[in-house]
Tab-separated table of C-alpha atoms and ligand atoms in Angstrom:
chain	number	residue	atom	x	y	z
A	183	MET	CA	149.548	63.099	101.597
A	184	ARG	CA	151.364	59.947	100.486
A	185	ILE	CA	154.704	60.348	99.125
A	186	ILE	CA	155.828	57.867	96.212
A	187	SER	CA	159.489	57.854	94.994
A	188	VAL	CA	160.398	56.535	91.735
A	189	ILE	CA	163.762	55.440	92.596
A	190	ASN	CA	167.152	53.336	91.685
A	191	ALA	CA	171.009	54.315	91.845
A	192	LYS	CA	171.069	53.756	88.009
A	193	GLY	CA	170.513	55.997	85.437
A	194	GLY	CA	168.269	55.266	82.433
A	195	CYS	CA	166.176	52.461	83.989
A	196	GLY	CA	163.000	54.570	83.225
A	197	LYS	CA	162.543	56.549	86.642
A	198	SER	CA	161.639	60.081	84.998
A	199	THR	CA	159.461	58.240	82.326
A	200	ILE	CA	157.490	56.412	85.109
A	201	ALA	CA	157.370	59.325	87.601
A	202	MET	CA	156.061	61.690	84.994
A	203	SER	CA	153.281	59.260	83.598
A	204	LEU	CA	152.552	58.104	87.290
A	205	ALA	CA	151.791	61.566	88.386
A	206	ALA	CA	149.669	62.134	85.126
A	207	GLY	CA	147.830	58.900	85.923
A	208	LEU	CA	147.064	59.869	89.344
A	209	GLY	CA	145.953	63.234	88.247
A	210	LEU	CA	143.456	61.555	85.906
A	211	ARG	CA	142.008	59.660	88.702
A	212	GLY	CA	141.125	62.739	90.357
A	213	ARG	CA	143.947	62.929	92.906
A	214	LYS	CA	145.650	66.120	93.707
A	215	VAL	CA	149.313	65.397	92.762
A	216	LEU	CA	152.608	67.311	93.506
A	217	LEU	CA	155.426	66.011	90.937
A	218	VAL	CA	158.739	66.747	92.353
A	219	ASP	CA	162.065	66.920	90.178
A	220	MET	CA	164.662	65.868	92.536
A	221	ASP	CA	167.173	64.986	89.878
A	222	PRO	CA	170.057	67.464	89.203
A	223	GLN	CA	169.778	66.352	85.545
A	224	ALA	CA	166.243	68.095	85.608
A	225	GLN	CA	165.035	65.732	82.968
A	226	ILE	CA	161.325	66.254	83.868
A	227	THR	CA	161.765	69.982	84.118
A	228	LEU	CA	162.998	69.983	80.657
A	229	TRP	CA	160.236	67.766	79.513
A	230	LEU	CA	157.537	69.808	81.178
A	231	ASN	CA	159.239	72.850	79.848
A	232	ALA	CA	159.054	74.105	83.268
A	233	GLY	CA	162.431	75.497	83.684
A	234	ASP	CA	165.986	75.555	82.036
A	235	GLY	CA	167.425	73.027	84.441
A	236	LEU	CA	170.107	75.690	85.360
A	237	SER	CA	168.337	78.622	87.276
A	238	ILE	CA	167.861	78.425	90.929
A	239	PRO	CA	165.129	80.832	91.433
A	240	GLY	CA	161.741	78.844	91.307
A	241	SER	CA	163.506	75.658	91.677
A	242	LEU	CA	163.416	73.079	94.661
A	243	LEU	CA	166.953	74.180	95.502
A	244	SER	CA	165.620	77.763	96.188
A	245	ALA	CA	163.288	76.279	98.725
A	246	PHE	CA	165.952	74.149	100.282
A	247	LEU	CA	168.147	77.144	100.594
A	248	GLY	CA	165.279	79.100	102.290
A	249	ARG	CA	165.145	81.666	99.640
A	250	GLN	CA	161.799	80.752	98.718
A	251	THR	CA	158.755	78.742	100.276
A	252	LEU	CA	158.022	75.510	98.831
A	253	ARG	CA	154.571	76.885	98.007
A	254	GLU	CA	156.398	79.741	95.953
A	255	VAL	CA	158.166	77.238	93.704
A	256	ILE	CA	155.310	75.171	92.835
A	257	GLN	CA	153.991	75.482	89.382
A	258	LYS	CA	150.815	74.602	87.679
A	259	THR	CA	151.197	72.032	84.611
A	260	ALA	CA	149.219	71.143	81.525
A	261	LEU	CA	148.453	67.844	83.156
A	262	PRO	CA	145.207	67.521	84.883
A	263	GLY	CA	145.491	67.814	88.590
A	264	VAL	CA	149.470	67.781	88.513
A	265	SER	CA	151.482	70.718	90.109
A	266	PHE	CA	155.223	70.567	89.724
A	267	VAL	CA	158.549	71.382	91.348
A	268	ALA	CA	161.387	71.991	89.028
A	269	SER	CA	165.000	71.084	89.579
A	270	THR	CA	168.297	72.496	88.730
A	271	ASP	CA	171.731	71.246	88.184
A	272	ALA	CA	173.310	73.017	91.141
A	273	LEU	CA	171.149	70.627	93.350
A	274	GLU	CA	174.114	68.180	93.140
A	275	GLU	CA	176.563	70.767	94.631
A	276	PHE	CA	174.106	71.543	97.245
A	277	GLY	CA	174.020	67.874	98.196
A	278	ARG	CA	177.652	67.758	98.698
A	279	ARG	CA	177.444	70.719	101.050
A	280	VAL	CA	174.367	70.026	102.953
A	281	THR	CA	175.645	67.094	104.956
A	282	GLU	CA	177.466	69.591	107.481
A	283	ASP	CA	173.821	70.114	108.707
A	284	SER	CA	173.150	67.009	110.859
A	285	ASP	CA	169.187	66.665	110.111
A	286	TYR	CA	169.847	67.286	106.290
A	287	ALA	CA	167.837	64.061	105.427
A	288	THR	CA	164.684	65.418	106.618
A	289	LEU	CA	164.868	68.619	104.634
A	290	PHE	CA	162.365	67.769	102.107
A	291	ALA	CA	160.005	66.068	104.555
A	292	ARG	CA	160.103	69.464	106.591
A	293	LEU	CA	159.236	71.648	103.813
A	294	LEU	CA	156.027	69.219	102.849
A	295	LEU	CA	154.952	69.746	106.429
A	296	ASP	CA	155.307	73.372	106.646
A	297	PRO	CA	151.951	74.850	107.413
A	298	GLY	CA	152.143	77.135	104.399
A	299	THR	CA	152.591	74.296	101.729
A	300	PRO	CA	149.235	73.383	100.010
A	301	THR	CA	148.090	69.856	100.667
A	302	PHE	CA	147.937	67.106	97.862
A	303	ASP	CA	146.871	63.617	97.904
A	304	PHE	CA	150.061	62.369	96.503
A	305	ALA	CA	153.722	63.901	96.018
A	306	VAL	CA	155.713	61.745	93.388
A	307	ILE	CA	159.314	62.157	93.322
A	308	ASP	CA	161.678	61.521	90.462
A	309	SER	CA	165.008	60.957	92.142
A	310	PRO	CA	168.673	61.292	91.148
A	311	ASN	CA	170.457	58.577	89.625
A	312	GLN	CA	173.016	57.790	92.302
A	313	ILE	CA	173.097	57.408	96.042
A	314	SER	CA	173.394	61.076	97.394
A	315	PRO	CA	172.200	63.199	100.179
A	316	ILE	CA	169.483	64.335	97.699
A	317	MET	CA	168.428	60.653	97.409
A	318	GLU	CA	168.282	60.538	101.111
A	319	ASN	CA	165.516	63.155	101.207
A	320	ALA	CA	163.580	61.081	99.039
A	321	VAL	CA	164.018	58.004	101.006
A	322	PHE	CA	163.318	59.659	104.330
A	323	ALA	CA	159.887	60.894	103.108
A	324	THR	CA	158.690	58.000	101.133
A	325	ASP	CA	155.681	55.890	101.888
A	326	LEU	CA	156.068	53.965	98.621
A	327	PHE	CA	158.961	53.071	96.368
A	328	VAL	CA	158.406	52.353	92.692
A	329	VAL	CA	161.999	50.955	91.592
A	330	PRO	CA	162.205	50.253	87.852
A	331	PHE	CA	164.597	47.409	86.444
A	332	GLU	CA	165.604	47.395	82.748
A	333	SER	CA	168.996	45.653	82.980
A	334	THR	CA	170.730	43.164	85.527
A	335	LYS	CA	172.925	46.128	86.501
A	336	SER	CA	169.816	47.910	87.823
A	337	VAL	CA	168.990	44.990	89.954
A	338	ARG	CA	172.538	44.924	91.388
A	339	SER	CA	172.558	48.605	92.028
A	340	TYR	CA	169.214	47.939	94.048
A	341	ALA	CA	171.382	46.556	96.734
A	342	ASN	CA	173.064	50.038	97.558
A	343	PHE	CA	169.427	51.726	97.500
A	344	PHE	CA	168.220	49.082	99.709
A	345	LYS	CA	171.091	49.584	102.486
A	346	LEU	CA	170.179	53.453	102.432
A	347	VAL	CA	166.551	52.431	103.074
A	348	LEU	CA	167.717	50.293	105.979
A	349	LYS	CA	169.804	53.025	107.329
A	350	LEU	CA	167.210	55.702	107.249
A	351	ARG	CA	164.239	53.994	108.033
A	352	PRO	CA	165.129	50.857	110.144
A	353	GLU	CA	161.907	50.400	112.117
A	354	GLU	CA	159.575	50.567	109.392
A	355	ASP	CA	157.876	48.437	106.663
A	356	HIS	CA	158.829	49.502	103.312
A	357	VAL	CA	156.354	49.182	100.586
A	358	THR	CA	158.259	48.626	97.132
A	359	LEU	CA	157.056	47.982	93.764
A	360	HIS	CA	159.786	46.339	91.638
A	361	VAL	CA	158.761	47.228	88.070
A	362	LEU	CA	160.459	45.600	84.934
A	363	SER	CA	160.720	48.671	82.554
A	364	ASN	CA	161.524	48.916	78.967
A	365	LEU	CA	162.530	45.013	78.676
A	366	SER	CA	159.649	43.658	76.360
A	367	ARG	CA	161.427	43.888	73.081
A	368	GLN	CA	164.655	42.134	74.523
A	369	PRO	CA	163.108	38.881	75.783
A	370	GLY	CA	166.527	37.256	76.598
A	371	LEU	CA	167.444	40.095	78.781
A	372	ARG	CA	164.106	40.217	80.448
A	373	THR	CA	164.646	36.517	81.567
A	374	GLU	CA	168.046	37.433	82.690
A	375	VAL	CA	166.887	40.225	84.911
A	376	LEU	CA	164.005	38.104	86.135
A	377	GLN	CA	166.534	35.548	87.227
A	378	VAL	CA	168.712	37.831	88.937
A	379	MET	CA	165.634	39.456	90.809
A	380	ASN	CA	164.506	35.870	91.695
A	381	SER	CA	168.141	34.931	93.012
A	382	HIS	CA	168.027	37.990	95.287
A	383	GLY	CA	164.401	37.272	96.338
A	384	ILE	CA	163.026	40.430	94.870
A	385	TRP	CA	159.432	39.789	93.395
A	386	PRO	CA	158.322	42.020	90.384
A	387	ALA	CA	155.157	43.996	90.623
A	388	ARG	CA	152.092	42.865	88.794
A	389	THR	CA	152.441	45.862	86.264
A	390	GLU	CA	155.321	45.748	83.737
A	391	VAL	CA	155.936	48.926	81.750
A	392	ARG	CA	156.751	47.360	78.248
A	393	SER	CA	158.900	48.976	75.736
A	394	CYS	CA	156.924	51.481	73.912
A	395	GLY	CA	158.203	53.983	71.320
A	396	TRP	CA	155.620	56.617	72.543
A	397	LEU	CA	156.668	56.507	75.926
A	398	ALA	CA	160.212	57.829	74.728
A	399	ARG	CA	158.659	60.768	72.872
A	400	VAL	CA	155.897	61.880	75.278
A	401	ASP	CA	157.806	64.867	76.569
A	402	GLU	CA	157.508	66.417	72.837
A	403	HIS	CA	153.626	66.226	73.467
A	404	GLY	CA	153.155	68.035	77.044
A	405	GLY	CA	154.036	64.926	79.020
A	406	SER	CA	151.051	62.788	79.172
A	407	ILE	CA	150.886	59.336	77.550
A	408	PHE	CA	147.135	59.143	78.135
A	409	ARG	CA	146.428	62.155	75.916
A	410	TYR	CA	149.208	61.769	73.535
A	411	ARG	CA	148.805	57.899	72.756
A	412	PRO	CA	146.030	56.856	74.781
A	413	HIS	CA	145.582	53.294	73.228
A	414	SER	CA	149.235	52.644	73.297
A	415	HIS	CA	151.005	50.045	75.382
A	416	GLY	CA	152.585	52.830	77.355
A	417	ALA	CA	149.108	54.270	78.445
A	418	GLU	CA	147.826	50.954	79.285
A	419	ASP	CA	150.783	49.997	81.409
A	420	MET	CA	151.059	53.296	83.028
A	421	ALA	CA	147.210	53.282	83.937
A	422	ALA	CA	147.882	49.723	85.115
A	423	LEU	CA	150.656	51.145	87.389
A	424	THR	CA	148.614	53.917	88.655
A	425	ASP	CA	145.891	51.338	89.740
A	426	GLU	CA	148.488	49.048	91.406
A	427	VAL	CA	150.109	52.015	93.322
A	428	LEU	CA	146.391	53.258	94.518
A	429	SER	CA	145.573	49.747	95.601
A	430	PHE	CA	148.109	50.295	98.249
A	431	PHE	CA	146.446	53.273	99.823
A	432	GLN	CA	142.748	52.198	99.670
A	433	PRO	CA	141.223	52.633	103.101
A	434	VAL	CA	141.041	49.438	104.968
A	435	LYS	CA	137.352	48.687	105.756
A	436	LYS	CA	136.920	47.849	109.404
A	437	ALA	CA	134.970	44.925	110.540
A	438	PRO	CA	131.793	46.332	112.338
A	439	LYS	CA	131.712	45.934	116.077
A	440	ALA	CA	129.517	43.245	117.397
A	441	SER	CA	127.065	46.159	118.710
A	442	GLU	CA	126.841	47.187	114.964
A	443	ARG	CA	126.269	43.914	113.307
A	444	PRO	CA	122.751	42.963	112.138
A	445	ALA	CA	120.744	40.578	114.728
A	446	LYS	CA	120.330	37.188	113.357
B	104	ADP	N1	159.051	51.834	78.542
B	104	ADP	C1	159.817	52.381	77.723
B	104	ADP	N2	159.810	52.186	76.376
B	104	ADP	C2	160.697	52.859	75.542
B	104	ADP	N3	161.684	53.834	75.975
B	104	ADP	C3	161.656	54.021	77.204
B	104	ADP	C4	160.848	53.520	78.389
B	104	ADP	N4	161.163	53.935	79.531
B	104	ADP	C5	162.267	54.785	79.289
B	104	ADP	N5	162.388	55.033	78.167
B	104	ADP	C6	163.451	55.655	77.355
B	104	ADP	O1	164.582	55.380	77.893
B	104	ADP	C7	165.575	56.438	78.285
B	104	ADP	C8	165.731	56.531	79.719
B	104	ADP	O2	164.408	56.763	80.560
B	104	ADP	P1	164.260	57.655	81.672
B	104	ADP	O3	162.856	57.708	82.087
B	104	ADP	O4	165.000	59.007	81.247
B	104	ADP	O5	165.387	56.815	82.729
B	104	ADP	P2	165.808	57.357	84.002
B	104	ADP	O6	165.204	58.558	84.663
B	104	ADP	O7	165.882	56.273	85.077
B	104	ADP	O8	167.268	57.937	83.951
B	104	ADP	C9	164.554	57.872	77.646
B	104	ADP	O9	165.165	58.005	76.621
B	104	ADP	C10	163.270	57.244	77.675
B	104	ADP	O10	162.487	57.888	76.912
B	105	MG	MG1	165.718	60.388	85.291
């Protein structure tokens, strides 16, 4: 299983929108996907109508607390190929207490590795809006970070997130896609964001998620931009993002051994 976190310590930059559409896109590409709401604001939980964002039973927190297994809190969704784990607002309070446990940052990774947890091709995590022990759980488990930028502030908050990555994953290469999000209707701001990114040596991903009113309303229609408005900019960009993400996980073709090469 490969873990993708849509992450940035800044609210309103498009994390939940991207996480939900990326999961839907991977599902449509035939992958088995576990979408995980790790944000106490429970945005995707509400968008998917998969919980009230307040109850602990059936949520990720219930599994964190050991009251239920991860398997028991995984729900089916209307999105093809996509299963879901709901969030609850009490996750925030739990995050404040959990640091008493020395290996708290590995809690989520351990749940995924539990032999009773079903296997998936991808887990897509929607992360909280602030640096927190819950965010550390996402960072610890992640293979690929998708970081949306919709303002110069979101570029600056990236520094704090990056420090966290270096703290928790000091020896590893980090694959990160820095995605311009919801900026196409503000060309001046878009240029400014690109300039700030450039001055910090941050390169934008090939895919940009342009501003698209349908993306802002996709929750009203079951959560899939691909089904709701398949010909919109939003669907086009989320499909391109899905393909860009998948390109990082294509199996590398090995060069044939000398003995396997055709004779000249
Ligand atoms: N590409 C986009 N075009 C138009 N609206 C967007 C786009 N991305 C996000 N939004 C809207 O912006 C707001 C914040 O997005 P959201 O995904 O909730 O951000 P975050 O999870 O980072 O807080 C939401 O109302 C969402 O519908
Ligand atoms: Mg969100």
